[in-house]
GROMACS .gro file of C-alpha atoms in nm:
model
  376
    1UNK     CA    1  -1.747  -2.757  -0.434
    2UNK     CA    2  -1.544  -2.720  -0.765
    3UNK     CA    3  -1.307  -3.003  -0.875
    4UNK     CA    4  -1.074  -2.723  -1.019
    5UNK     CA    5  -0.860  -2.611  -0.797
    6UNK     CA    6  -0.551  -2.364  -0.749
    7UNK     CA    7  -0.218  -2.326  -0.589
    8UNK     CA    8  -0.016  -2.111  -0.741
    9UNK     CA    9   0.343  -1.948  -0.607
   10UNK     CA   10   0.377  -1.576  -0.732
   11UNK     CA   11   0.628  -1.293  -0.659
   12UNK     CA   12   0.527  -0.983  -0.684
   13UNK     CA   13   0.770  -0.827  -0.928
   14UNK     CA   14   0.912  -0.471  -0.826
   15UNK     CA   15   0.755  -0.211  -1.020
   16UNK     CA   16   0.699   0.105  -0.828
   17UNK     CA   17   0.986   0.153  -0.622
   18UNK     CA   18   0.896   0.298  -0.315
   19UNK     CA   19   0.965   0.554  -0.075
   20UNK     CA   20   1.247   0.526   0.182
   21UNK     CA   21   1.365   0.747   0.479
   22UNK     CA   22   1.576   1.009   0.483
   23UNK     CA   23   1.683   1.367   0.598
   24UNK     CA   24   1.909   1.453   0.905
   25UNK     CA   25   1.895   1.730   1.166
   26UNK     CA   26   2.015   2.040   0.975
   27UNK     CA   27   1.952   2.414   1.102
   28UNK     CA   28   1.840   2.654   0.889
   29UNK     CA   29   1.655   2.411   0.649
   30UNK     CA   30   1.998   2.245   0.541
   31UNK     CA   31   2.009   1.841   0.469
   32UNK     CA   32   2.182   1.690   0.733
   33UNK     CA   33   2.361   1.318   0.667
   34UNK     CA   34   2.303   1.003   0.911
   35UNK     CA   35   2.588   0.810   0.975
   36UNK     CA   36   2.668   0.549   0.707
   37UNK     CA   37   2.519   0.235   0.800
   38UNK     CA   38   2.652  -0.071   0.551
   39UNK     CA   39   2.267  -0.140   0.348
   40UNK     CA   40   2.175  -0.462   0.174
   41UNK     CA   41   2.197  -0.444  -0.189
   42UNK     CA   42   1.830  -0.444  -0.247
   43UNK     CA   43   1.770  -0.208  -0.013
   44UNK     CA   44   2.062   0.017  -0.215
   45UNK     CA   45   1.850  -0.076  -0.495
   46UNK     CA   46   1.502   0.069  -0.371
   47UNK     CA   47   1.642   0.391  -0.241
   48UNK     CA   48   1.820   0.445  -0.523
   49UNK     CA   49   1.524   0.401  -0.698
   50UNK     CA   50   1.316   0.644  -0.566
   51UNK     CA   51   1.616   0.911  -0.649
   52UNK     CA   52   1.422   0.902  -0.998
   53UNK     CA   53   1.137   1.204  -1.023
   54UNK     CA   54   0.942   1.026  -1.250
   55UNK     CA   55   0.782   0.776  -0.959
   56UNK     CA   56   0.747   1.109  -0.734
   57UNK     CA   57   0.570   1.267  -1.013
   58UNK     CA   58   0.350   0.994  -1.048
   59UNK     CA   59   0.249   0.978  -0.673
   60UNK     CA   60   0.156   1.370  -0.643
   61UNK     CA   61   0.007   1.365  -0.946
   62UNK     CA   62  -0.247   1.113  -0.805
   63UNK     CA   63  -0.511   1.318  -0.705
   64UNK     CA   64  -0.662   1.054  -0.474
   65UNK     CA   65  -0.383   1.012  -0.259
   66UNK     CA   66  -0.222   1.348  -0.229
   67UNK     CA   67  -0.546   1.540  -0.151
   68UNK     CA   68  -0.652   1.262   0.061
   69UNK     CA   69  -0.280   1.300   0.261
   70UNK     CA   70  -0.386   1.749   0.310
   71UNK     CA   71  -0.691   1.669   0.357
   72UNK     CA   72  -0.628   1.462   0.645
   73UNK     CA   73  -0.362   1.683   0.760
   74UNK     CA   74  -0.582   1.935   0.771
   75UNK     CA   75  -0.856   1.716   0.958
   76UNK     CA   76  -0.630   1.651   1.271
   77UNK     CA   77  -0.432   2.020   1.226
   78UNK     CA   78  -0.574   2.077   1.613
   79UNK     CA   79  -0.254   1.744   1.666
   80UNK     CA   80   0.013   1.908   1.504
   81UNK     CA   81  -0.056   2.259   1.515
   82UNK     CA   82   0.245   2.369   1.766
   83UNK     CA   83   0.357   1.996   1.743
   84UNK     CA   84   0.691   1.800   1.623
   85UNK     CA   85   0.618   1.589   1.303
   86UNK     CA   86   0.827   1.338   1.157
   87UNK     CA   87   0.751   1.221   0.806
   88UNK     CA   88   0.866   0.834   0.714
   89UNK     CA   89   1.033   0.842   0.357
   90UNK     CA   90   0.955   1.192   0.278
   91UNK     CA   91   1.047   1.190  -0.094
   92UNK     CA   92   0.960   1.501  -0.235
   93UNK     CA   93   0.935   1.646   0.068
   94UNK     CA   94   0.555   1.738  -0.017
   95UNK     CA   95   0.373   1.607   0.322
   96UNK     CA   96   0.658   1.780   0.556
   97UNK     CA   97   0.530   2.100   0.374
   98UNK     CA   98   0.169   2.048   0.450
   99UNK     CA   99   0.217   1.952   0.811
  100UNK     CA  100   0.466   2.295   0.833
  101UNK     CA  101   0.194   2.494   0.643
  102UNK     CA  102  -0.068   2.311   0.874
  103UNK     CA  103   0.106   2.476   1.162
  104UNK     CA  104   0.376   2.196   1.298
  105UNK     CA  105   0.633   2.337   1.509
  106UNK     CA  106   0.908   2.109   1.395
  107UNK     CA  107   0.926   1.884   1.101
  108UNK     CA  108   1.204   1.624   1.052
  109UNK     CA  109   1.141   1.491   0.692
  110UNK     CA  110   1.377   1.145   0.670
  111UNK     CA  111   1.460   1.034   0.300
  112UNK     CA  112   1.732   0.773   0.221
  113UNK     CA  113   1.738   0.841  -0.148
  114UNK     CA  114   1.933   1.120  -0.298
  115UNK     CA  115   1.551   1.287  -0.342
  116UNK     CA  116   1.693   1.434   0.013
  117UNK     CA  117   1.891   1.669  -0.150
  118UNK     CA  118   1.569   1.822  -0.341
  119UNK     CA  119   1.309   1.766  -0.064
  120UNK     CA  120   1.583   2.025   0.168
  121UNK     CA  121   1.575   2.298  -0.189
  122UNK     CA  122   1.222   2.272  -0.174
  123UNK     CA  123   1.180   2.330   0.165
  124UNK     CA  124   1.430   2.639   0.124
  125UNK     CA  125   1.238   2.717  -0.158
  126UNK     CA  126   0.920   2.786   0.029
  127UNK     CA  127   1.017   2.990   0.322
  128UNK     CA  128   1.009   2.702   0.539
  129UNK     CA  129   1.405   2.668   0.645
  130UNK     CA  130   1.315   2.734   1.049
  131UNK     CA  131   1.041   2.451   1.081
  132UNK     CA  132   1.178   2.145   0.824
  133UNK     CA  133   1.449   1.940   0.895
  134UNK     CA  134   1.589   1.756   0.599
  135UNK     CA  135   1.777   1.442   0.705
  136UNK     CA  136   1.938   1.184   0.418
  137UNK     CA  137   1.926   0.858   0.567
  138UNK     CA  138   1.755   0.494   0.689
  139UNK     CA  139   1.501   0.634   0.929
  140UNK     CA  140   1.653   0.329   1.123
  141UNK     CA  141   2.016   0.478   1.103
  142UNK     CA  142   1.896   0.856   1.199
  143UNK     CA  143   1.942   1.019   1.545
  144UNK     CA  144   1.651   1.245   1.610
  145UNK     CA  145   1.723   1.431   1.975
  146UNK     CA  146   1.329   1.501   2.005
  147UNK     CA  147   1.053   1.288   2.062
  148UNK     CA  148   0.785   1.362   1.768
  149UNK     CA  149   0.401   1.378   1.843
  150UNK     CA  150   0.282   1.277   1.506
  151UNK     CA  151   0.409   0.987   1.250
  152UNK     CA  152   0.304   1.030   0.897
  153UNK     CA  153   0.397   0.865   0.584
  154UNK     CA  154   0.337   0.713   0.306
  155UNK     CA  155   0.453   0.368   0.295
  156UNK     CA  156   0.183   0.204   0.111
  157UNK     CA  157   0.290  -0.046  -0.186
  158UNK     CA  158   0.092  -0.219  -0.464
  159UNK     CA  159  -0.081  -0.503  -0.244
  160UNK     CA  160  -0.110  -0.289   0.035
  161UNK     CA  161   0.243  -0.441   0.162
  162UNK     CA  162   0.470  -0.468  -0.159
  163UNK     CA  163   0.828  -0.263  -0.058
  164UNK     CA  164   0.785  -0.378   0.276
  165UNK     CA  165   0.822   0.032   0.425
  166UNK     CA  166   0.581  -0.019   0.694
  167UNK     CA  167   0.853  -0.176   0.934
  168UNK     CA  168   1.015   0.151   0.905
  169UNK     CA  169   0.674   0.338   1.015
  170UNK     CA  170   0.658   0.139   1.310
  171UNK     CA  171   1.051   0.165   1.402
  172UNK     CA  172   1.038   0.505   1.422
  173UNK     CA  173   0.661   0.497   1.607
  174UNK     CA  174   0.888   0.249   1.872
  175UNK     CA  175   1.179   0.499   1.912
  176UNK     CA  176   1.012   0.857   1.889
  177UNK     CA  177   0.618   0.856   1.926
  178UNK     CA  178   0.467   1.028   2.228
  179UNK     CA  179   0.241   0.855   2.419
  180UNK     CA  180  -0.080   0.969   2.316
  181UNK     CA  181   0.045   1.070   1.967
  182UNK     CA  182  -0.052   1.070   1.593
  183UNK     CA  183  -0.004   0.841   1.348
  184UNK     CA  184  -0.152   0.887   0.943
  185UNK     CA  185  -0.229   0.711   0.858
  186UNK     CA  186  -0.377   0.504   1.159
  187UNK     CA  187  -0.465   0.181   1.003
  188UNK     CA  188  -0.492  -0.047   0.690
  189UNK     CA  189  -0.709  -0.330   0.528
  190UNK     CA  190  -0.602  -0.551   0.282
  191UNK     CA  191  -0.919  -0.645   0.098
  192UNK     CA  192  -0.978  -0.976  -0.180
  193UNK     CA  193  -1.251  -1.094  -0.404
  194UNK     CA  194  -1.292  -1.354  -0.707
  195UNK     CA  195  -1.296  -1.105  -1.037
  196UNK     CA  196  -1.395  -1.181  -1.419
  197UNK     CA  197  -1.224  -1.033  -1.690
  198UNK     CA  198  -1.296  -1.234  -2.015
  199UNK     CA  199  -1.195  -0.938  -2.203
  200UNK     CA  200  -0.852  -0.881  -2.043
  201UNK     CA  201  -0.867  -1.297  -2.062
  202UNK     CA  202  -0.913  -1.317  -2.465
  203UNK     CA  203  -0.693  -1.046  -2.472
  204UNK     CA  204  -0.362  -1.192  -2.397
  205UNK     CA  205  -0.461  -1.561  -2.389
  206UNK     CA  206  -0.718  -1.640  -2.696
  207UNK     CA  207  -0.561  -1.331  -2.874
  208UNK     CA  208  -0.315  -1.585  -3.008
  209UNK     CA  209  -0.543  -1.879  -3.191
  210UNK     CA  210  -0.588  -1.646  -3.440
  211UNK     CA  211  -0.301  -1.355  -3.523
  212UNK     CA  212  -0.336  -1.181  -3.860
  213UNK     CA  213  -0.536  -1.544  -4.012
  214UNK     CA  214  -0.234  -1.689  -3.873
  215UNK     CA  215  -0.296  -2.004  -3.638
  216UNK     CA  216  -0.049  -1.959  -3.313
  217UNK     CA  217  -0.230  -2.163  -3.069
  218UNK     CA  218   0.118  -2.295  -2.978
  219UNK     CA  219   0.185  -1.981  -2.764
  220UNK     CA  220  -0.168  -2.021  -2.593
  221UNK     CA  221   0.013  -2.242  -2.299
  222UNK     CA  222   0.292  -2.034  -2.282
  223UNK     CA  223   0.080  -1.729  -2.276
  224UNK     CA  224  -0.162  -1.902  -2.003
  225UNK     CA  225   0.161  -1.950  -1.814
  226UNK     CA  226   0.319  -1.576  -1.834
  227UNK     CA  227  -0.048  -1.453  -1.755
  228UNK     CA  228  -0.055  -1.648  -1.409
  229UNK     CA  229   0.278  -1.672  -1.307
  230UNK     CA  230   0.289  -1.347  -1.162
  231UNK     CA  231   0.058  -1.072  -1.051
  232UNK     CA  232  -0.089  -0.799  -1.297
  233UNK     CA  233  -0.120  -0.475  -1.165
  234UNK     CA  234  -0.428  -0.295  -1.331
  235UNK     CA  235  -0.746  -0.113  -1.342
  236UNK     CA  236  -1.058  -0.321  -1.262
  237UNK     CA  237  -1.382  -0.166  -1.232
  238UNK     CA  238  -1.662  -0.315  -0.925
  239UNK     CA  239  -1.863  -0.466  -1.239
  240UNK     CA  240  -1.542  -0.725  -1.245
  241UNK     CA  241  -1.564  -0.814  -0.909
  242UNK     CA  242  -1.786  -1.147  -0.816
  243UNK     CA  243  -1.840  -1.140  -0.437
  244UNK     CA  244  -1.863  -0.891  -0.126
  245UNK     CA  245  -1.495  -0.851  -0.071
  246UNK     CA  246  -1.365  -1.026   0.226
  247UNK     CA  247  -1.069  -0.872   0.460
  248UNK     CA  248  -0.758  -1.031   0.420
  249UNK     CA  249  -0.538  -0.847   0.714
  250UNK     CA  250  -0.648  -0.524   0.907
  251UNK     CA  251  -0.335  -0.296   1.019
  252UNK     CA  252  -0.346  -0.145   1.355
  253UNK     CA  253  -0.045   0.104   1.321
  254UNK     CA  254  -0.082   0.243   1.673
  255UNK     CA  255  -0.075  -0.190   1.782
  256UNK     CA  256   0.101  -0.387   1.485
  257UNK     CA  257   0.395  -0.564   1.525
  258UNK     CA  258   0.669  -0.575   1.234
  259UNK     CA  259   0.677  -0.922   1.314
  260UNK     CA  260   0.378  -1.030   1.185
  261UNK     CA  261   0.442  -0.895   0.798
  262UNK     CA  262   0.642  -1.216   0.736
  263UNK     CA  263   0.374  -1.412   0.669
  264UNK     CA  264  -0.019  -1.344   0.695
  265UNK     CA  265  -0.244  -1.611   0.617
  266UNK     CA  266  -0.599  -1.589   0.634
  267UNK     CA  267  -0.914  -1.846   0.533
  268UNK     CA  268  -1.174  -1.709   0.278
  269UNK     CA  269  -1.506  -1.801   0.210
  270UNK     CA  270  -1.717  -1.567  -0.041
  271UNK     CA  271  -2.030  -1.616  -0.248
  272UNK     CA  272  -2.032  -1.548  -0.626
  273UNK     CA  273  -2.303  -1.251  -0.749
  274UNK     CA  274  -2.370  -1.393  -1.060
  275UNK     CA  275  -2.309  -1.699  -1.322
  276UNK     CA  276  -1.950  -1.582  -1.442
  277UNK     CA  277  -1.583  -1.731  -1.512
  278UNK     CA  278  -1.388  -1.639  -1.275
  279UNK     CA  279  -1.050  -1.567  -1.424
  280UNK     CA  280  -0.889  -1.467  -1.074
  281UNK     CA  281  -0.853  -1.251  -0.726
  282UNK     CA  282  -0.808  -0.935  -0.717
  283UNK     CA  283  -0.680  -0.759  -0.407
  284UNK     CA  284  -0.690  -0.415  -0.297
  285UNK     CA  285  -0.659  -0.164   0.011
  286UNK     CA  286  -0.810   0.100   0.185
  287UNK     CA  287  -0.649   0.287   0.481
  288UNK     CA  288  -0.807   0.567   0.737
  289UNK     CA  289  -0.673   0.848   0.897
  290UNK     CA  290  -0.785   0.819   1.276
  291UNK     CA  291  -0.705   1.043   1.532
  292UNK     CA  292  -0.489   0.938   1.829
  293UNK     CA  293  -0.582   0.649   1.966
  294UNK     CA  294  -0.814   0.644   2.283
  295UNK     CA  295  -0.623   0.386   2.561
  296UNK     CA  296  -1.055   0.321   2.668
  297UNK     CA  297  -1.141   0.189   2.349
  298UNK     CA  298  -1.028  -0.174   2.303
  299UNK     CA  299  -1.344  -0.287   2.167
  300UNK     CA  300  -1.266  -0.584   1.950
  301UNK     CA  301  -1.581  -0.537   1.717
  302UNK     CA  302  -1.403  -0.294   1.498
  303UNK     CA  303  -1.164  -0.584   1.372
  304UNK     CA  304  -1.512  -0.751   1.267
  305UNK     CA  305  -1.426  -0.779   0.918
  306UNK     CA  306  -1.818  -0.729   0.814
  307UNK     CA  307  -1.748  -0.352   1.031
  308UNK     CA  308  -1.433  -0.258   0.834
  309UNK     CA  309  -1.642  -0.370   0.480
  310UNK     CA  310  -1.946  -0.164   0.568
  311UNK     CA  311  -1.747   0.104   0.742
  312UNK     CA  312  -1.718   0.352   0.459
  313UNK     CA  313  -2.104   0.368   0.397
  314UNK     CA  314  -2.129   0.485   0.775
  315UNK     CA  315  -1.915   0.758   0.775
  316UNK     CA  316  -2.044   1.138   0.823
  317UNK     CA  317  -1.846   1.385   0.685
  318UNK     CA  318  -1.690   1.456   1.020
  319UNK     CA  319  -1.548   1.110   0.983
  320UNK     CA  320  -1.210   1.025   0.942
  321UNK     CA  321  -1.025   1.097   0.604
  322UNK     CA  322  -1.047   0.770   0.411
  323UNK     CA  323  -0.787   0.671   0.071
  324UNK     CA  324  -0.947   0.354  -0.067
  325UNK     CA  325  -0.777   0.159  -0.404
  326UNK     CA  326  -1.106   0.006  -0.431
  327UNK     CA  327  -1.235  -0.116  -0.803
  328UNK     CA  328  -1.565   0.104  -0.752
  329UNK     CA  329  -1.355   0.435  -0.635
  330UNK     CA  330  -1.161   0.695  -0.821
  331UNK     CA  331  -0.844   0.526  -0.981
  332UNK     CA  332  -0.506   0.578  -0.838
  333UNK     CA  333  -0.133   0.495  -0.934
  334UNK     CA  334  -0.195   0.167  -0.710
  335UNK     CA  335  -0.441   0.028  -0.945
  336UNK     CA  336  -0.519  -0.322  -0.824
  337UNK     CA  337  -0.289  -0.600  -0.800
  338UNK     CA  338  -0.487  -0.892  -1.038
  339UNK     CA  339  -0.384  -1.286  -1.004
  340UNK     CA  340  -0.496  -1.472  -1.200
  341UNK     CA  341  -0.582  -1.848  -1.278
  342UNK     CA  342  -0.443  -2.069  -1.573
  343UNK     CA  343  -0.768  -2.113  -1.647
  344UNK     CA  344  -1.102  -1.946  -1.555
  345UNK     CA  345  -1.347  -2.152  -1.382
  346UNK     CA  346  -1.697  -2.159  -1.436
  347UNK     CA  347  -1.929  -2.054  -1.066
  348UNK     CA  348  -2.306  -2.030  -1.074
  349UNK     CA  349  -2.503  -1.754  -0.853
  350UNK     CA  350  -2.436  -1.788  -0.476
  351UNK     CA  351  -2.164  -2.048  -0.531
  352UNK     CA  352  -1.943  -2.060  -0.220
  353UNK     CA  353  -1.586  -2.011  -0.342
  354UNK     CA  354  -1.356  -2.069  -0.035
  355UNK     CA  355  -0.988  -2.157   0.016
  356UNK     CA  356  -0.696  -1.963   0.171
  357UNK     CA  357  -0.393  -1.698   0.057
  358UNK     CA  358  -0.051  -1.697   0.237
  359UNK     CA  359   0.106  -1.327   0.183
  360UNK     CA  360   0.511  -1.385   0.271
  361UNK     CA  361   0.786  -1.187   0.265
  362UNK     CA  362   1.073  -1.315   0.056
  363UNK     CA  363   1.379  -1.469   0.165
  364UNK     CA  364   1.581  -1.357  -0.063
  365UNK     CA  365   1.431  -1.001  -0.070
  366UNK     CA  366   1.196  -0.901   0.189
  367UNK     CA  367   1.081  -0.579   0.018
  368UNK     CA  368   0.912  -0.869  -0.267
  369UNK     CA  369   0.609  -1.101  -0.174
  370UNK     CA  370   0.513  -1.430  -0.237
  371UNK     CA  371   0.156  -1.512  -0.262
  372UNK     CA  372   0.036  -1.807  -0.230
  373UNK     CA  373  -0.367  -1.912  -0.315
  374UNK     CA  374  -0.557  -2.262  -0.252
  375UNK     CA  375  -0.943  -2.167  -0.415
  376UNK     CA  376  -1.194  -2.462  -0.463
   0.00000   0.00000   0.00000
C-alpha cells in the first residue's frame, strides 16, 4: 500500500455547453413554440449557450461522433424506416435529417436554444418540411400528441455525465417510447485508469523553477494547486495510461433511472503496467448503439465489467455501432477529462492502486459535477 494518499473535491467547470431540447409541433416544417415554462437560471444559461454555432460546429465537425451517429442510423434504418423519431436536443437539427433521409415517417426534433429557429431553415432547406417537426422548447415542457418509436440524441458531456442532459433522454423515453422501441444510443460506460504525464507535469508545474534564468519556484505551490483543483480536459494517448481501465458506471438507457445520476460511487482496484509516476486518473466513455431491447434477455453477465472492457475486441462487423473517447481511439471534441494529483506518486510494476471516486451532481447546479477520489 502507498502512504500517499488523495482526496481531493473538484467541479467540473462548464466548458462545452451542451445540447438542450427543443422544437414544437409545426406543419409544413415550421418551428412550433412550447408553452413558457419559468427555467432556472443555469439552465437559461446552458440553452442559451448552445444558441452559439461555434460549439455546433465543433460537434459535426467531429468526425468520430457524427459518422458514428449515420452510421448507426443507418445500422437500425429497418426501426425507423416508416417510424416516428424524436431527437433529444436536436441542435443543428443534423440527426433529425439523417433519421428523415433514413426513411422516418415523422421526426419531432426538440431544441430549447434559439438553434431551433435554424434547425426548422435547415430542415426547409432540404426538402424535408412534411417529415420534421421543429419544436423550441424543454423537451420536458413540450406536448407531443404521438407516441415515438425511436429516442435518439446526443446528450453526452465531457465525463460521460457533465451537463447532466441524460435526465431529459430518459423523460421523454418515460412519456413517449413505444414499448418495444429504439433508443441511440442504448447504453453508456464510464471508464477510469491511473495515467502518467511527466511531460504535461513539468509543463505547468516544474516549468516555473526556472523561467527565462529567472528562479520562480514561489508559483510552484500555487501552480500544483491550480493544476489539481479542477479537472483538465485533454488529449491522452493509451501509452499514458497505467492499468486495464476499470468501469466506473454502465448506463442502461432502456433501464436507468434519473435518480441514480445524483451520486455514483464505485470501489476501484487496478494494477500498474509499469514502474511510472502516476500524476493522476483519467476518465473516459464509450457508448453503443443496440437495437431494441429483447424483454428475454436479462442476463446479468453483460454488466460484468471485465465483458463491457473486452467487449469491443469481440465485435464482428455486424455488431452494434460503437463511439468510444478512449485514449487509444481516434480523438474527438470530448478529449478526456484528466485529474490530477498535487503530486505524482511513485508505483512499481503490478502495484495494486485501489481506492474509490464519488461522481455527484451539484447542489447548486446540477448540470456541474463534483468528483470526489480516495487512491492509496
Amino acid at each position: 500500500m502507498l502512504p500517499s494518499h488523495l482526496n481531493g473535491h473538484s467541479a467540473l467547470a462548464r466548458r462545452r455547453p451542451r445540447l438542450a431540447a427543443a422544437s414544437q409541433p409545426a406543419t409544413g416544417g415550421s418551428e412550433e413554440e412550447a408553452a413558457d415554462a419559468p427555467l432556472a437560471e443555469h439552465d437559461r444559461i446552458y440553452f442559451q449557450s448552445y444558441s452559439h454555432i461555434g460549439i455546433h460546429e465543433a460537434m459535426i465537425k467531429d468526425r468520430v461522433r457524427t459518422d458514428a451517429y449515420r452510421s448507426a442510423i443507418m445500422h437500425h434504418q429497418k426501426f425507423i424506416e416508416g417510424k416516428v423519431v424524436m431527437d433529444v436536443g436536436c441542435g443543428t437539427g443534423i440527426l433529425s435529417v439523417f433519421c428523415a433521409r433514413a426513411g422516418a415517417k415523422r421526426v419531432y426534433a426538440v431544441e430549447a436554444s434559439e438553434m431551433a429557429t435554424q434547425a426548422s431553415e435547415i430542415v426547409k432547406a432540404n426538402n424535408l418540411n412534411d417529415k420534421v417537426v421543429v419544436i423550441h422548447g424543454r423537451v420536458e415542457d413540450v406536448e407531443v400528441d404521438d407516441k415515438v418509436d425511436v429516442i435518439i440524441s446526443e446528450w453526452m458531456g465531457y465525463m460521460l455525465l457533465y451537463e447532466s442532459m441524460l435526465p431529459s433522454v430518459l423523460f421523454a423515453r418515460d412519456k413517449w417510447l413505444k414499448p418495444g422501441g429504439l433508443i441511440l444510443p442504448s447504453h453508456a460506460t464510464l471508464f477510469m485508469a491511473p495515467i502518467t504525464n511527466s511531460e504535461r507535469y513539468e509543463g505547468s508545474v516544474d516549468f516555473w523553477s526556472d523561467v527565462y534564468g529567472i528562479n520562480m519556484s514561489a508559483l510552484v505551490p500555487l501552480a500544483k494547486k491550480f493544476t489539481s483543483e479542477e479537472p483538465s480536459i485533454e488529449i491522452i494517448g493509451g501509452e499514458n495510461v497505467l492499468s486495464w481501465p476499470f468501469v466506473v458506471k454502465h448506463i442502461d438507457c432502456y433501464t436507468f433511472k434519473a435518480e441514480e445520476l445524483k451520486s455514483i460511487t464505485t470501489k476501484y482496484k487496478v494494477s500498474s503496467m509499469m514502474l511510472a509516476p502516476i500524476h493522476g486518473f483519467g476518465f473516459w466513455f464509450e457508448v453503443e448503439f443496440n437495437g431494441p431491447q429483447d424483454p428475454s434477455d436479462n442476463s446479468p453477465s453483460d454488466l460484468n465489467p471485465l465483458n463491457i472492457i473486452h467487449k469491443k475486441r469481440r465485435r464482428r462487423s455486424d455488431d452494434a455501432v460503437l463511439l468510444s473517447t478512449a485514449p487509444e481511439d481516434e480523438p474527438t471534441h470530448w478529449h478526456q477529462t484528466i485529474l490530477y494529483f498535487l503530486d505524482p506518486i511513485e508505483v512499481k510494476q503490478d502495484q495494486i492502486i485501489e481506492g474509490s471516486v464519488t461522481v455527484s451532481q451539484s447542489e447548486e447546479n446540477p448540470r456541474f459535477l463534483n468528483i470526489q477520489l480516495d487512491c492509496s
